[in-house]
Amino acid sequence: MENPYLPYPVRIDEIITETEDKNLKTYKLVFLNTDDEEKFIFQAGQFAELSIAGQGEIPIGIASSPSEKGFLKFTVNKVGRVTTHLHNMTVGDIMGVRGPLGNYYPWDRMEGKNVVIIGGGFAFTTLRSSIIYMLHPKNRSRFKDIHVIYGARTPGMLLYRDELTEWEKRDDIYMHITVDATDDPDWKYHIGFVPTITDQKAPEGNADTYAIVCGPPIMIKFTQPVLDKLKYSHENIIMSLEMRMKCGIGICGRCNIGTEYVCKDGPVFTLDQLNRMPKEY
Amino acid sequence: MNVIKIDKKTWTEGIGRLQGFYRLIGPVKDGDFYQFKALEKGESPDFSMLNTRLSPKSIIYPQSEVMFEYSLDETRDDCHVIKEIQVEYSPQVVFGIRPCDAKAFLLVQRNFETPEYKDPYWIRLYETTALIGLACNTPCSTCFCVDAGSGPFNDAGLDILLIDAGEYYYARVNTAKGEKILKDSGWSEETETKDAELAIENLKQAAENRITARISTDRLKEKGVPDLFNAPFWEDVAFACINCGTCTYVCPTCWCFDIQDEVRGTDGVRMRNWDSCMYPLFTLHGSGHNPRDAKTKRLRQRFMHKLKYYVDKYNDGIQCVGCGRCINLCPVNIDIRKICEAMNGFEPEQKSI
């Protein structure tokens, strides 16, 4: 019997410190067994449990894209026991990955449509996965306009800065990068909160336009009225939720919102679905 | 389905014979209460109990269970690699399970054996265990099994149902596993099925007549989740609750667990332990945010799960078998029957959106 709790062994191949506060690091993980890598077939928006012997497991969104082969990437914020331990690990260390888990952004439904990505802070990880996926030469033609509105507190708190710069240079993606505030005289992008920039830059909502929104609760709270004003239907607003999780497969019982387990039935829900669920997240 | 008549004089002898084939578990008196324990050689299950204080769920789903092992010894090649533990699951037979508790295993199975994921720990123990039930001739005052979809003579989930008929036990055999056990035991005095069924039916009627605790569940399905979720009675119900979690530990259908790593020296295990939705840590995020940060929310989760979410999800009744343990053991007298009535009868003044 296959054991869904058993992690695949992986080796840390590279660690990148992403932000100026050094609280966010990206881990590039390589499978010890190639068979395991072949079994790990995922879609942008899914997550996995990072598993450290002696510490425990943490559910983290997959930051690499299905189109990137040979490794997985996870960006981890230092908050608790497992993440703090992970932040002290080094290249070459052995750990585990269990997944892929959860559902994903509705790629079938978004085919042939405009996609507006709205992200804030460190919730940009599965959005990075999505952007890399959509920009892949094999996939780019499957989507119409791609907008990215991404904000952080300061320029130094933005994730994946080199890639943001590269995407800025492209003509097949509209980038709207913003920071809450900065005293950097060379800052050449927006200044302002994500909801404000969304109001100014996001295209009008229609049946052919989807918004994927990921960020801290405060950002989501103030972005939603903006999307309503722009006439996005709630079926076309896609959100990814976070919850305390253990099993990741809908069995251990803690991450439910009503009848839905965020780990198995989510983490991706449309706003329309969330409207019909209890407000308990 | 055939019925065997077992002369009580041959009972102990058969138990002894079965001990040669199986690990036997049964109710044993321990202080003022009964509990399920592995039976020593020569020990018989004590059927004088009304029911055990704790449900038998831990027989299939131990309160603490090792899932994996690993070494943190850097000199070893497999250091930090998490591995499955090797466990031999020898066949075991549980005597004296009450029908409500047996039915509970079927409810819990829905959680551990899903179309997408199979929990190997629960399934392996469930498959190597045979359940021999004991029908309730004298149900307790807090039993409401009939309205909860079970009953004092219910066969669901049982390999064999034993019915105490004075000098005899009738044994209703439901599965091949049950037939094998009867064969191994050597008790096999065949009886006229018709007479036995009649005698059993009479005992069953008498037992059901003794059950006076009623609940209504017929309208739970039609209620809106947001309506019940936002109902005004939760504050009142939760007022006395001390979030002790007793209800969840004694409940045969509560299945939530936690996963933790434990290390001694360089040897470590990953294990799972029963957890409880009554505790704030159950849902506390790393960020400090907690979607169920107040006891009212935690209590509401427990009853909404059992009496609404489960009902909606599986469309086969409530996630409760009416054993009454939570009613008996709650230190502040919270009564699931009253909450069920409140939910089943709830009419929102205005429909929530």
XYZ file of C-alpha atoms in Angstrom:
634
model
C 0.000 0.000 0.000
C 1.374 3.401 -0.998
C 2.035 5.548 2.056
C 0.838 9.118 1.390
C 2.676 10.382 4.489
C 6.121 9.228 3.299
C 8.270 12.090 1.975
C 10.644 11.742 -0.968
C 14.271 12.328 0.055
C 15.814 15.438 -1.532
C 19.090 17.342 -1.289
C 19.383 21.098 -0.921
C 21.133 22.205 -4.113
C 21.075 25.972 -3.690
C 19.903 28.550 -1.151
C 19.130 32.130 -2.164
C 18.454 34.826 0.409
C 15.609 36.754 -1.203
C 14.884 39.757 0.991
C 16.823 42.465 2.817
C 15.524 41.307 6.199
C 16.993 37.841 5.371
C 13.761 36.222 6.565
C 12.906 34.760 3.181
C 15.088 32.194 1.498
C 14.516 30.181 -1.644
C 15.542 26.510 -1.559
C 16.310 24.638 -4.725
C 15.794 20.937 -3.999
C 16.957 17.979 -6.083
C 15.450 14.501 -5.731
C 17.833 11.785 -4.519
C 15.985 9.213 -6.662
C 15.028 10.052 -10.244
C 11.975 7.763 -9.981
C 10.574 10.041 -7.293
C 11.029 13.068 -9.526
C 9.024 11.373 -12.264
C 6.195 10.693 -9.815
C 6.127 14.317 -8.646
C 3.923 15.739 -11.411
C 2.388 19.040 -10.397
C 0.607 22.149 -11.670
C 1.212 25.768 -10.757
C -0.711 26.596 -7.582
C -0.088 23.332 -5.755
C 1.927 22.980 -2.573
C 4.044 20.340 -0.853
C 5.048 19.425 2.675
C 8.707 20.158 3.341
C 9.823 17.484 5.733
C 12.810 17.684 8.053
C 13.735 14.663 10.143
C 13.609 15.554 13.813
C 11.720 18.799 13.237
C 8.481 18.143 11.376
C 6.702 19.281 8.254
C 5.509 22.580 6.803
C 3.095 23.147 3.903
C 4.723 25.476 1.355
C 3.577 26.555 -2.113
C 5.705 25.278 -4.972
C 7.592 28.269 -6.391
C 9.129 26.482 -9.360
C 7.116 25.915 -12.494
C 6.064 22.553 -13.934
C 8.038 23.660 -16.997
C 11.280 23.804 -14.988
C 12.770 20.318 -14.822
C 15.302 18.681 -12.530
C 14.504 20.532 -9.317
C 11.808 22.065 -7.121
C 11.930 25.535 -5.591
C 10.320 26.730 -2.380
C 10.544 30.154 -0.805
C 10.269 29.920 2.961
C 9.578 32.639 5.513
C 11.237 32.106 8.885
C 8.406 31.896 11.436
C 8.420 28.756 13.552
C 10.351 25.668 14.535
C 10.685 23.930 11.168
C 11.277 27.076 9.113
C 13.882 28.353 11.578
C 15.694 25.036 11.389
C 15.490 25.115 7.594
C 16.991 28.605 7.544
C 20.018 27.189 9.368
C 20.511 24.297 6.932
C 23.122 24.413 4.205
C 23.629 23.271 0.627
C 24.087 19.502 0.488
C 21.810 18.768 3.471
C 19.211 16.020 3.095
C 15.536 16.638 3.785
C 12.188 15.449 2.415
C 9.370 16.639 0.166
C 5.856 15.211 0.219
C 3.402 16.006 -2.512
C 2.324 17.526 -4.757
C -0.702 18.426 -2.645
C -3.926 20.345 -3.100
C -5.583 21.680 -6.220
C -4.177 24.329 -8.564
C -5.126 27.435 -10.465
C -7.810 26.620 -13.071
C -5.474 26.443 -16.089
C -8.052 24.776 -18.315
C -10.613 27.473 -17.649
C -8.073 30.269 -18.095
C -6.939 28.989 -21.472
C -7.468 31.680 -24.131
C -8.235 34.314 -21.466
C -6.512 37.342 -19.973
C -4.813 36.592 -16.679
C -4.241 39.285 -14.066
C -1.920 38.234 -11.269
C -2.212 40.275 -8.084
C 0.274 39.469 -5.354
C 1.617 41.004 -2.184
C 4.553 40.254 0.072
C 5.825 36.695 0.256
C 2.618 35.162 -1.103
C 4.172 35.513 -4.547
C 5.625 31.990 -4.690
C 2.964 30.039 -6.569
C 2.417 33.197 -8.629
C 6.061 32.992 -9.737
C 5.397 29.371 -10.675
C 2.360 30.523 -12.680
C 4.200 33.314 -14.503
C 7.131 31.072 -15.486
C 4.617 28.480 -16.652
C 2.574 30.902 -18.765
C 5.664 32.574 -20.265
C 7.134 29.250 -21.384
C 7.307 29.280 -25.216
C 5.052 26.213 -25.337
C 2.371 27.883 -23.211
C 2.470 31.618 -23.921
C 0.112 31.394 -26.895
C -2.484 29.620 -24.732
C -3.179 32.842 -22.828
C -4.093 36.377 -23.947
C -2.795 39.398 -22.020
C -0.890 38.745 -18.825
C -0.787 41.468 -16.178
C 1.235 41.209 -12.976
C 0.612 43.571 -10.075
C 3.091 42.769 -7.345
C 3.882 44.792 -4.268
C 6.062 44.602 -1.195
C 6.802 46.950 1.690
C 10.139 48.101 0.227
C 12.198 47.301 -2.887
C 14.411 45.048 -0.788
C 11.392 42.951 0.254
C 10.419 41.962 -3.292
C 10.993 38.305 -4.134
C 12.745 37.112 -7.304
C 14.087 40.582 -8.167
C 16.278 39.411 -11.082
C 13.314 37.708 -12.710
C 11.059 40.727 -12.141
C 13.642 42.849 -14.004
C 13.717 40.353 -16.874
C 9.929 40.237 -17.130
C 9.880 44.051 -17.157
C 11.919 43.939 -20.355
C 9.524 41.598 -22.171
C 6.725 42.781 -24.406
C 4.399 39.832 -23.758
C 3.696 40.553 -20.077
C 2.540 43.773 -18.404
C 4.435 44.255 -15.166
C 3.195 46.665 -12.462
C 5.656 46.406 -9.600
C 5.038 48.554 -6.569
C 6.326 49.200 -3.068
C 4.533 50.737 -0.107
C 7.319 53.280 0.333
C 10.975 53.833 -0.559
C 13.648 56.485 -0.221
C 15.642 54.956 -3.072
C 16.075 57.760 -5.667
C 16.674 55.154 -8.397
C 13.355 53.329 -7.842
C 11.700 53.442 -11.239
C 8.515 51.492 -10.606
C 5.306 52.327 -8.743
C 4.878 53.539 -5.198
C 1.560 52.699 -3.549
C -0.400 49.826 -2.073
C -1.450 46.909 -4.245
C -5.187 47.805 -4.237
C -4.396 51.336 -5.486
C -2.154 50.085 -8.277
C -4.763 47.462 -9.177
C -7.321 50.242 -9.508
C -4.990 52.177 -11.830
C -3.486 49.373 -13.898
C -5.698 46.285 -13.973
C -7.840 45.815 -17.063
C -11.642 45.970 -16.753
C -13.250 42.720 -15.733
C -15.166 40.638 -18.275
C -15.909 37.009 -19.049
C -12.497 36.699 -20.699
C -10.457 37.999 -17.765
C -9.370 36.134 -14.644
C -7.688 37.599 -11.577
C -5.488 35.440 -9.341
C -5.120 37.116 -5.965
C -2.576 36.047 -3.333
C -1.423 38.135 -0.438
C -1.831 39.074 3.179
C -5.421 39.374 4.480
C -5.262 43.177 4.544
C -4.306 43.308 0.866
C -7.079 40.893 -0.077
C -9.611 42.867 1.959
C -8.900 46.123 0.095
C -8.331 44.576 -3.338
C -11.717 42.903 -3.484
C -13.748 46.169 -3.656
C -11.431 47.350 -6.419
C -12.076 44.200 -8.437
C -15.811 44.627 -7.821
C -15.548 48.189 -9.121
C -13.704 46.886 -12.182
C -16.616 44.444 -12.684
C -14.750 41.164 -12.146
C -17.271 38.412 -11.598
C -16.651 36.414 -8.438
C -16.303 33.228 -10.491
C -13.315 34.837 -12.196
C -11.520 35.878 -9.021
C -9.200 33.057 -7.967
C -7.702 32.957 -4.492
C -5.306 30.688 -2.651
C -5.774 30.188 1.087
C -3.416 29.310 3.898
C -4.205 27.148 6.910
C -2.364 25.246 9.579
C -1.964 21.774 8.094
C -0.502 18.451 9.090
C -1.426 15.598 6.776
C -1.994 17.643 3.611
C -4.423 15.035 2.275
C -7.710 15.888 3.980
C -7.470 13.282 6.752
C -6.088 14.875 9.945
C -9.075 17.201 10.215
C -7.781 20.688 11.081
C -7.844 22.839 7.948
C -11.523 22.682 7.009
C -13.706 25.624 6.136
C -17.161 24.127 6.318
C -17.143 20.910 4.290
C -13.978 21.810 2.377
C -10.462 20.887 3.424
C -8.068 23.636 2.352
C -5.277 21.068 1.896
C -7.177 18.732 -0.397
C -10.190 20.587 -1.819
C -8.144 23.838 -1.925
C -5.968 25.773 -1.423
C -7.376 27.412 -4.575
C -10.988 28.617 -4.444
C -12.920 31.122 -6.495
C -14.322 34.079 -4.601
C -17.734 32.759 -5.575
C -16.997 29.505 -3.716
C -15.642 31.377 -0.700
C -18.772 33.527 -0.556
C -20.807 30.390 0.068
C -18.469 29.021 2.749
C -18.384 30.035 6.430
C -16.090 32.982 7.114
C -13.640 30.988 9.163
C -10.167 31.500 7.678
C -26.296 -14.934 7.430
C -26.574 -17.814 9.858
C -27.149 -17.901 13.560
C -25.226 -20.189 15.892
C -26.241 -21.025 19.415
C -23.356 -21.071 21.883
C -23.869 -22.746 25.212
C -22.287 -20.503 27.841
C -20.758 -23.612 29.420
C -18.520 -23.956 26.376
C -17.728 -20.256 26.176
C -14.434 -20.117 28.121
C -13.177 -23.192 26.341
C -13.736 -21.553 22.957
C -12.028 -18.361 24.068
C -9.033 -20.431 25.105
C -8.948 -22.137 21.710
C -9.118 -18.792 19.897
C -6.195 -17.552 21.945
C -4.079 -20.023 19.992
C -4.954 -18.326 16.715
C -5.488 -14.676 17.514
C -4.586 -11.842 19.800
C -7.770 -11.371 21.814
C -9.037 -8.062 23.096
C -12.070 -7.521 25.273
C -13.637 -5.398 27.989
C -12.054 -5.818 31.408
C -13.019 -4.121 34.657
C -10.393 -1.617 35.726
C -11.243 0.211 38.947
C -14.746 1.618 38.596
C -14.780 1.417 34.835
C -14.433 -1.010 31.991
C -11.889 -0.742 29.241
C -10.735 -2.761 26.255
C -7.515 -4.636 26.956
C -5.545 -7.486 25.461
C -6.773 -10.636 27.212
C -4.166 -12.670 29.070
C -4.132 -16.440 28.756
C -7.133 -17.815 30.587
C -8.808 -14.418 30.841
C -12.313 -13.949 29.415
C -13.957 -10.752 28.266
C -16.154 -9.285 31.005
C -19.619 -8.835 29.535
C -21.161 -7.394 32.709
C -20.387 -3.870 31.487
C -22.924 -1.463 30.020
C -20.144 -0.037 27.903
C -16.477 0.842 28.244
C -15.531 4.322 29.445
C -13.370 4.976 26.383
C -14.524 3.859 22.983
C -12.674 1.001 21.296
C -11.415 3.302 18.522
C -7.845 3.074 19.824
C -7.732 -0.609 18.866
C -7.689 0.377 15.186
C -6.467 3.936 15.634
C -4.010 4.098 18.569
C -3.856 7.332 20.525
C -0.142 7.491 19.693
C 1.338 5.653 16.773
C 4.796 5.647 15.208
C 4.659 6.352 11.473
C 8.303 6.622 10.428
C 11.812 6.366 11.781
C 15.095 8.012 10.867
C 18.620 8.527 12.088
C 20.294 11.852 12.712
C 23.714 10.143 13.003
C 25.854 12.000 10.442
C 28.172 9.013 10.004
C 25.362 6.955 8.498
C 24.601 7.002 4.765
C 20.855 7.138 5.377
C 21.104 10.020 7.842
C 18.008 12.325 7.696
C 16.149 9.975 5.320
C 12.653 9.258 6.642
C 11.748 5.566 6.412
C 8.715 3.381 6.922
C 8.721 1.278 10.069
C 8.441 -2.470 9.734
C 5.486 -3.740 11.747
C 3.957 -7.188 11.767
C 0.198 -6.984 11.975
C -1.003 -10.248 13.490
C -4.707 -11.018 13.352
C -6.699 -9.885 16.364
C -10.253 -10.409 17.545
C -12.123 -7.882 19.638
C -14.923 -9.191 21.840
C -17.758 -7.174 23.291
C -17.871 -4.208 20.948
C -21.224 -2.506 21.286
C -23.125 -2.013 18.005
C -22.776 1.778 18.217
C -18.994 1.534 18.496
C -18.823 -0.934 15.616
C -20.860 1.380 13.413
C -18.424 4.151 14.345
C -15.607 2.300 12.571
C -17.618 2.460 9.335
C -18.045 6.228 9.744
C -14.359 6.713 10.472
C -13.432 4.520 7.509
C -14.816 7.213 5.209
C -12.070 9.505 6.458
C -9.149 7.077 6.348
C -10.003 5.238 3.148
C -10.910 7.821 0.533
C -10.972 7.519 -3.252
C -7.855 9.725 -3.428
C -5.814 8.681 -0.404
C -5.551 5.570 1.727
C -4.232 5.816 5.266
C -2.119 2.654 5.498
C -1.928 2.613 9.298
C -5.660 2.656 9.906
C -6.439 0.317 7.019
C -3.862 -2.320 7.969
C -5.106 -2.507 11.556
C -8.744 -2.487 10.472
C -8.163 -5.307 8.009
C -6.353 -7.527 10.516
C -8.986 -7.012 13.182
C -12.244 -8.920 13.567
C -15.035 -7.314 15.533
C -17.343 -9.451 17.629
C -20.164 -7.347 18.943
C -22.359 -7.695 21.960
C -25.973 -6.620 21.522
C -27.297 -4.269 24.195
C -30.143 -5.888 26.121
C -30.178 -2.974 28.552
C -29.189 0.298 26.886
C -28.187 3.257 29.102
C -30.309 6.326 29.718
C -28.002 8.434 27.551
C -28.054 6.066 24.567
C -29.672 7.437 21.429
C -28.234 4.971 18.948
C -31.522 4.292 17.165
C -31.981 7.908 16.112
C -28.297 8.154 15.242
C -28.631 5.439 12.618
C -27.461 2.477 14.692
C -29.346 0.430 17.286
C -28.814 -1.951 20.214
C -28.876 -4.978 17.890
C -27.346 -3.365 14.807
C -24.948 -5.563 12.833
C -23.226 -2.814 10.865
C -19.453 -3.153 10.946
C -19.525 -6.402 12.938
C -18.147 -9.740 11.843
C -20.264 -11.462 14.472
C -23.013 -10.105 16.715
C -23.444 -11.918 20.019
C -26.805 -11.798 21.713
C -27.011 -12.742 25.358
C -30.048 -14.981 25.767
C -29.575 -16.236 29.318
C -27.892 -19.614 29.171
C -26.873 -19.141 25.563
C -25.302 -16.648 23.277
C -26.785 -16.396 19.848
C -24.052 -15.539 17.377
C -25.175 -13.877 14.171
C -22.367 -14.344 11.669
C -22.037 -11.601 9.081
C -18.739 -12.122 7.313
C -16.286 -14.773 6.175
C -13.922 -13.470 8.845
C -16.630 -14.192 11.403
C -17.233 -17.710 10.057
C -13.531 -18.500 10.318
C -13.443 -17.373 13.943
C -16.419 -19.539 14.842
C -14.754 -22.504 13.193
C -11.502 -21.860 15.070
C -13.374 -21.539 18.357
C -15.023 -24.899 18.164
C -18.402 -23.558 19.362
C -20.573 -24.673 16.564
C -23.936 -25.896 17.567
C -26.089 -25.035 14.622
C -29.552 -23.768 15.426
C -32.813 -23.318 13.616
C -32.447 -19.913 12.064
C -36.159 -19.205 12.278
C -36.512 -19.778 16.027
C -33.301 -17.941 16.781
C -34.321 -14.958 14.683
C -37.611 -14.796 16.523
C -35.939 -14.925 19.931
C -33.465 -12.242 18.822
C -36.271 -10.074 17.467
C -38.051 -10.204 20.837
C -34.921 -9.210 22.728
C -34.285 -6.451 20.218
C -37.771 -5.016 20.603
C -37.414 -5.039 24.373
C -34.064 -3.260 24.136
C -35.307 -0.636 21.688
C -38.281 0.062 23.913
C -35.862 0.939 26.692
C -34.295 3.694 24.612
C -36.093 6.862 25.510
C -33.521 9.461 24.446
C -34.530 10.795 21.047
C -32.976 13.195 18.609
C -34.243 14.523 15.274
C -31.841 14.771 12.371
C -34.295 14.863 9.470
C -33.949 18.575 8.687
C -30.191 19.018 9.142
C -29.537 18.438 5.463
C -31.868 21.185 4.244
C -30.397 23.859 6.531
C -27.910 26.293 5.041
C -24.329 26.045 6.307
C -24.039 29.844 6.759
C -27.389 29.927 8.605
C -26.349 27.303 11.131
C -22.822 28.701 11.317
C -24.173 32.135 12.226
C -26.967 30.860 14.479
C -27.281 32.765 17.756
C -27.269 29.717 20.052
C -23.548 28.908 19.834
C -22.563 31.508 22.428
C -25.050 30.030 24.897
C -23.966 26.460 24.265
C -20.278 27.349 24.582
C -20.706 29.513 27.670
C -19.924 26.707 30.123
C -17.457 24.854 27.880
C -13.940 24.684 29.297
C -12.439 23.299 26.077
C -11.110 20.264 27.942
C -11.426 18.051 24.872
C -12.932 15.122 26.802
C -15.756 14.822 24.271
C -13.288 14.372 21.426
C -11.153 11.781 23.224
C -14.059 9.597 24.320
C -15.892 9.902 21.001
C -15.727 6.796 18.810
C -16.113 8.913 15.651
C -13.636 11.741 16.351
C -10.674 11.089 14.085
C -8.444 14.185 14.096
C -4.730 13.796 14.671
C -1.480 15.681 14.951
C 1.887 14.659 13.499
C 5.026 15.243 15.594
C 8.704 14.337 15.443
C 10.381 12.920 18.534
C 14.120 12.444 18.853
C 16.193 10.622 21.450
C 19.921 10.976 20.900
C 20.358 10.455 17.159
C 17.314 8.188 16.724
C 14.068 9.804 15.750
C 10.501 8.880 14.941
C 7.624 10.680 13.330
C 4.409 9.829 15.083
C 0.799 10.753 15.103
C -1.284 11.478 18.159
C -4.973 12.091 18.591
C -5.684 15.790 18.455
C -8.749 17.805 19.334
C -10.593 20.681 17.673
C -11.222 22.009 21.192
C -7.638 23.276 21.434
C -6.456 26.640 20.057
C -3.188 25.108 18.809
C -5.181 22.866 16.475
C -5.605 25.720 13.985
C -2.981 28.313 15.027
C -1.092 29.645 11.983
C 2.656 30.299 12.037
C 1.854 33.989 11.597
C -0.063 34.045 14.880
C -3.433 34.264 13.128
C -5.991 31.732 14.338
C -9.267 31.190 12.466
C -10.733 29.513 15.580
C -9.317 31.776 18.250
C -12.302 31.621 20.613
C -13.845 28.641 22.373
C -17.233 29.310 20.811
C -15.709 28.856 17.370
C -14.032 25.621 18.402
C -17.176 24.181 19.948
C -19.168 25.224 16.880
C -16.655 23.438 14.655
C -17.115 20.189 16.557
C -20.890 20.156 16.312
C -21.059 21.591 12.811
C -18.656 18.866 11.681
C -20.651 16.055 13.244
C -24.141 17.296 12.508
C -23.848 19.349 9.335
C -20.576 19.150 7.360
C -20.504 15.343 7.591
C -24.198 15.155 6.714
C -23.656 17.326 3.630
C -20.480 15.605 2.554
C -21.537 11.949 2.707
C -25.328 12.168 2.598
C -25.652 9.236 4.987
C -26.668 10.524 8.381
C -24.747 12.221 11.151
C -21.177 11.641 12.326
C -22.393 10.325 15.650
C -23.527 6.861 16.678
C -25.411 7.831 19.826
C -23.118 6.096 22.344
C -23.708 8.910 24.839
C -20.139 9.027 26.200
C -19.721 12.759 25.601
C -22.973 13.390 27.477
C -21.906 11.211 30.412
C -18.400 12.582 30.687
C -18.697 16.280 29.832
C -17.722 18.114 33.046
C -20.158 20.950 32.314
C -23.079 18.889 30.979
C -23.036 19.941 27.346
C -25.475 17.620 25.609
C -25.141 16.808 21.902
C -28.821 15.809 21.814
C -29.910 19.328 22.760
C -27.543 20.877 20.214
C -28.799 18.539 17.532
C -32.372 19.577 18.337
C -31.408 23.248 18.168
C -29.709 22.778 14.805
C -32.419 20.568 13.342
C -35.135 23.014 14.386
C -33.276 26.225 13.606
C -35.116 28.786 11.501
C -33.080 31.879 10.649
C -35.039 35.120 10.938
C -33.446 36.274 7.756
C -31.653 34.075 5.251
C -27.901 34.636 5.392
C -26.249 35.286 2.086
